[in-house]
Amino acid sequence: MSITAPRGWRAAGVRAGTKPSGERDLALVVSEHPATVAGAFTTSKVPSAHVQLCKPRVATGRARGFCVTAGNANAFTGQAGVRDAEVMAAAAARAVGIDPEQMLVAATGTIGHRLPMDVVLAGIEAAARALSRDGAEDAAKAICTTDAYTKTAVRSFEIDGVTVTVGGMAKGAGMIAPRMAPQATLLVFLTTDASASSDVLRDAIDRALPTSFNAITVDGCMSTSDTVLLFANGAAGVEAKGSEHFAQVVGEVMSELAYAVVADGEGASRVIRIRLSGAASEEDAYAAAKEVATSVLVRAAIYGGDPNYGRVVQALGQAGARIDTERLRVSMAGVELTIGGEDTGRVDEAAKALAEGGDAVIAIDLGLGSSSFEYLTCDLTPDYVRFNAEYTT
Amino acid sequence: MSITAPRGWRAAGVRAGTKPSGERDLALVVSEHPATVAGAFTTSKVPSAHVQLCKPRVATGRARGFCVTAGNANAFTGQAGVRDAEVMAAAAARAVGIDPEQMLVAATGTIGHRLPMDVVLAGIEAAARALSRDGAEDAAKAICTTDAYTKTAVRSFEIDGVTVTVGGMAKGAGMIAPRMAPQATLLVFLTTDASASSDVLRDAIDRALPTSFNAITVDGCMSTSDTVLLFANGAAGVEAKGSEHFAQVVGEVMSELAYAVVADGEGASRVIRIRLSGAASEEDAYAAAKEVATSVLVRAAIYGGDPNYGRVVQALGQAGARIDTERLRVSMAGVELTIGGEDTGRVDEAAKALAEGGDAVIAIDLGLGSSSFEYLTCDLTPDYVRFNAEYTT
């Protein structure tokens, strides 16, 4: 049930007609009760029309539903695109009987084309009629574009003896390099039935983002449309504020969804975990882990099953972080490959360990301090290139 | 003749045994006369042993020869690697009868492995015996690794009625993102028979670098070993100082070689020129052009013949440069695709124009100012990934 697992949430995913494939492409999710919201958006200098519309609405801290189109991102569509987003939100709000200002919108797909509004508006009417507690999987399908599968997560825990649930769904497989990734944007929606002020929601997102969605990359390309929204409708009748677990559970749901995005990275055959430790500062740990995760050479080597630590060292050299080659240790799949510039002669052993499959772990110890960071990416495969050469505007 | 086209230069390229393929892998180039030198090196925080040795030597402004091994980069090899580089330079200097401090060394290949010194030293002896004015093409072959072909350029011009020549050779096809790229490093060597102080040489490199080697990328990966060296031996009997043409000709030779590196980018089928204009500042022009050139999504789209300007807009949004979407214009292969967020409806025309082949030109006008920059890259192909997955340490 994911997004509708918390009490008081209904969802639908229908075929409107914005995806040429004819698959479900319009999602609508609404709370039966007034709700609070917090969010995070792309830092692109060319934010999509939907992002432009939603930022001020989320800033009010109050919203109780959202509507998503897939196939067309409504990005780089000027003021006309912002008006389209506004009309879409108003139509969705009217169809479910809530205040227009409390309906949020998101979109993902090709950039630079106006939304086919007739198709979208008809889709909204159909989605409103289809809303139900059983609609979460249809909604999760409807927001996908280049995704191979839907990404959902649910966690329940107790506050003062009352069971509270956090549900989430995400989409994204390409253009993934969120600094809170275009065409295959990252969209993440979370719901809970706890009662929470937008400040509490904001705090939970702020705590979880750096180590979840802002710690993954598929292709190094940040989207114009990245959006994370967390809604709370209080239907469980208990306050999140003061609960030690709320932010932690939100973080767990976000991390599970972030992992799923990388695992479904366009063309990917496996997840790569860059575990960086021993950095002189937090900034160095992040910069070094990110540079290794973003390296097409490292990602291609892992696809090839090659424990090529030279490419890891190259990426570290480019990161700008403080490095002392005599203290640097690199291991892959649990096999130490180099200790301070001395090759351990265990490349064949590492290749065998890598070939066993599962997540490929590259562990790097800079040996300089106590800061660490884990960044997730996926291997780079010929399928990635073929896919992105053939997927047209 | 390239590197030996200027008077007083001799070159050789021999099989030493550092390339598993058994191809030529050791180059030696020497001036018959004392010579001056200036250079530029990688800004990697993990510079190769050869870079560490050469930087202070180049700073003296005097050197008259260089020796290059290919197949092993002598990078991430610690202090032992620096000592190997020193021994290599000393042996090469002795073999040709010059001061050891005036012999420079460079290397390209896998990272993290000590040089097989017995093989290198025997190769140096063989190269010294083979030195000749006709050895330039052998030398150009010997410095290649993943390169499909050699890269050379020659220009002659007159100073005070005397013909002066600048010759150059370069290698590099992968790990190309010089700021001043491991395994497939960029190495550039230039010779001239003009007489020039190291300051004049330095100035010529400084002027040419920003728009030649620092304006290209293949894979966004900066090498630990990037090196540009420009030598002048004065054999033409005329001073470069005061010549308007000298720096310009050095720039032309460097640009021709930089283009050749991109054209030979690993797996590449064509060159992509990102022509950015109308930026609010020089910094914005550079940052925006570089971000588009580095985008794997843009590069894959061009491989697919798809004039996907949405991916260009995505990359621009990530660059951090000032953008006003209502002023932004993007064209491909001479066909305007969007004017300020308005799609021109000419995508099919642009696709046809792109299919005609040749360099793919993406012209972007930010419409905000008068700063411009051209950045070169190549398309991203399935062959790039296959190659880098199979090319092992």
PDB file of N, CA and C in Angstrom, chain A residues 49-50 52-53 57 74 77-91 105 114-115 117 121, chain B residues 326 342:
ATOM      1  N   ALA A  49       8.297  24.281 -14.190  1.00  0.00           N
ATOM      2  CA  ALA A  49       7.115  25.086 -13.846  1.00  0.00           C
ATOM      3  C   ALA A  49       6.472  24.570 -12.573  1.00  0.00           C
ATOM      4  N   HIS A  50       6.424  23.225 -12.406  1.00  0.00           N
ATOM      5  CA  HIS A  50       5.801  22.649 -11.221  1.00  0.00           C
ATOM      6  C   HIS A  50       6.571  22.996  -9.964  1.00  0.00           C
ATOM      7  N   GLN A  52       8.417  25.659  -9.574  1.00  0.00           N
ATOM      8  CA  GLN A  52       8.168  27.087  -9.329  1.00  0.00           C
ATOM      9  C   GLN A  52       6.834  27.305  -8.613  1.00  0.00           C
ATOM     10  N   LEU A  53       5.811  26.548  -9.021  1.00  0.00           N
ATOM     11  CA  LEU A  53       4.498  26.704  -8.401  1.00  0.00           C
ATOM     12  C   LEU A  53       4.480  26.169  -6.979  1.00  0.00           C
ATOM     13  N   ARG A  57       3.960  27.259  -2.214  1.00  0.00           N
ATOM     14  CA  ARG A  57       2.837  26.553  -1.561  1.00  0.00           C
ATOM     15  C   ARG A  57       3.331  25.688  -0.403  1.00  0.00           C
ATOM     16  N   ASN A  74       6.920  19.446 -18.037  1.00  0.00           N
ATOM     17  CA  ASN A  74       6.514  20.857 -17.934  1.00  0.00           C
ATOM     18  C   ASN A  74       7.676  21.695 -17.400  1.00  0.00           C
ATOM     19  N   THR A  77       9.223  25.767 -19.963  1.00  0.00           N
ATOM     20  CA  THR A  77       8.008  26.085 -20.708  1.00  0.00           C
ATOM     21  C   THR A  77       7.525  27.489 -20.371  1.00  0.00           C
ATOM     22  N   GLY A  78       8.381  28.284 -19.714  1.00  0.00           N
ATOM     23  CA  GLY A  78       8.088  29.697 -19.474  1.00  0.00           C
ATOM     24  C   GLY A  78       6.907  29.935 -18.550  1.00  0.00           C
ATOM     25  N   GLN A  79       6.375  31.155 -18.616  1.00  0.00           N
ATOM     26  CA  GLN A  79       5.254  31.537 -17.767  1.00  0.00           C
ATOM     27  C   GLN A  79       4.000  30.745 -18.118  1.00  0.00           C
ATOM     28  N   ALA A  80       3.886  30.390 -19.410  1.00  0.00           N
ATOM     29  CA  ALA A  80       2.726  29.596 -19.837  1.00  0.00           C
ATOM     30  C   ALA A  80       2.718  28.248 -19.127  1.00  0.00           C
ATOM     31  N   GLY A  81       3.906  27.694 -18.905  1.00  0.00           N
ATOM     32  CA  GLY A  81       4.023  26.420 -18.213  1.00  0.00           C
ATOM     33  C   GLY A  81       3.603  26.531 -16.759  1.00  0.00           C
ATOM     34  N   VAL A  82       3.959  27.655 -16.121  1.00  0.00           N
ATOM     35  CA  VAL A  82       3.558  27.872 -14.725  1.00  0.00           C
ATOM     36  C   VAL A  82       2.035  27.998 -14.636  1.00  0.00           C
ATOM     37  N   ARG A  83       1.432  28.704 -15.615  1.00  0.00           N
ATOM     38  CA  ARG A  83      -0.034  28.816 -15.626  1.00  0.00           C
ATOM     39  C   ARG A  83      -0.684  27.449 -15.826  1.00  0.00           C
ATOM     40  N   ASP A  84      -0.079  26.613 -16.702  1.00  0.00           N
ATOM     41  CA  ASP A  84      -0.602  25.253 -16.892  1.00  0.00           C
ATOM     42  C   ASP A  84      -0.584  24.467 -15.576  1.00  0.00           C
ATOM     43  N   ALA A  85       0.525  24.609 -14.844  1.00  0.00           N
ATOM     44  CA  ALA A  85       0.652  23.896 -13.564  1.00  0.00           C
ATOM     45  C   ALA A  85      -0.436  24.355 -12.595  1.00  0.00           C
ATOM     46  N   GLU A  86      -0.697  25.651 -12.606  1.00  0.00           N
ATOM     47  CA  GLU A  86      -1.711  26.235 -11.729  1.00  0.00           C
ATOM     48  C   GLU A  86      -3.114  25.714 -12.086  1.00  0.00           C
ATOM     49  N   VAL A  87      -3.390  25.659 -13.374  1.00  0.00           N
ATOM     50  CA  VAL A  87      -4.686  25.144 -13.846  1.00  0.00           C
ATOM     51  C   VAL A  87      -4.840  23.677 -13.463  1.00  0.00           C
ATOM     52  N   MET A  88      -3.756  22.931 -13.611  1.00  0.00           N
ATOM     53  CA  MET A  88      -3.764  21.507 -13.262  1.00  0.00           C
ATOM     54  C   MET A  88      -4.062  21.318 -11.775  1.00  0.00           C
ATOM     55  N   ALA A  89      -3.389  22.125 -10.935  1.00  0.00           N
ATOM     56  CA  ALA A  89      -3.615  22.023  -9.483  1.00  0.00           C
ATOM     57  C   ALA A  89      -5.052  22.393  -9.141  1.00  0.00           C
ATOM     58  N   ALA A  90      -5.546  23.457  -9.763  1.00  0.00           N
ATOM     59  CA  ALA A  90      -6.916  23.907  -9.486  1.00  0.00           C
ATOM     60  C   ALA A  90      -7.933  22.849  -9.885  1.00  0.00           C
ATOM     61  N   ALA A  91      -7.711  22.224 -11.029  1.00  0.00           N
ATOM     62  CA  ALA A  91      -8.640  21.191 -11.495  1.00  0.00           C
ATOM     63  C   ALA A  91      -8.631  19.981 -10.570  1.00  0.00           C
ATOM     64  N   VAL A 105       1.565  19.929  -7.259  1.00  0.00           N
ATOM     65  CA  VAL A 105       1.725  19.233  -8.537  1.00  0.00           C
ATOM     66  C   VAL A 105       3.193  18.921  -8.789  1.00  0.00           C
ATOM     67  N   ARG A 114       5.046  22.024 -23.879  1.00  0.00           N
ATOM     68  CA  ARG A 114       3.866  22.344 -23.073  1.00  0.00           C
ATOM     69  C   ARG A 114       3.078  21.066 -22.777  1.00  0.00           C
ATOM     70  N   LEU A 115       2.459  21.046 -21.605  1.00  0.00           N
ATOM     71  CA  LEU A 115       1.587  19.916 -21.253  1.00  0.00           C
ATOM     72  C   LEU A 115       0.360  19.907 -22.159  1.00  0.00           C
ATOM     73  N   MET A 117      -2.975  19.980 -22.130  1.00  0.00           N
ATOM     74  CA  MET A 117      -3.860  20.219 -20.997  1.00  0.00           C
ATOM     75  C   MET A 117      -5.189  19.470 -21.079  1.00  0.00           C
ATOM     76  N   LEU A 121      -6.369  17.260 -18.008  1.00  0.00           N
ATOM     77  CA  LEU A 121      -7.590  17.584 -17.259  1.00  0.00           C
ATOM     78  C   LEU A 121      -8.577  16.414 -17.258  1.00  0.00           C
TER      79      LEU A 121
ATOM     80  N   GLU B 326      13.821  32.959 -20.440  1.00  0.00           N
ATOM     81  CA  GLU B 326      13.111  33.680 -21.504  1.00  0.00           C
ATOM     82  C   GLU B 326      14.067  34.269 -22.551  1.00  0.00           C
ATOM     83  N   GLU B 342      10.223  28.795 -26.086  1.00  0.00           N
ATOM     84  CA  GLU B 342       9.273  28.470 -27.172  1.00  0.00           C
ATOM     85  C   GLU B 342       9.932  27.481 -28.125  1.00  0.00           C
TER      86      GLU B 342
END
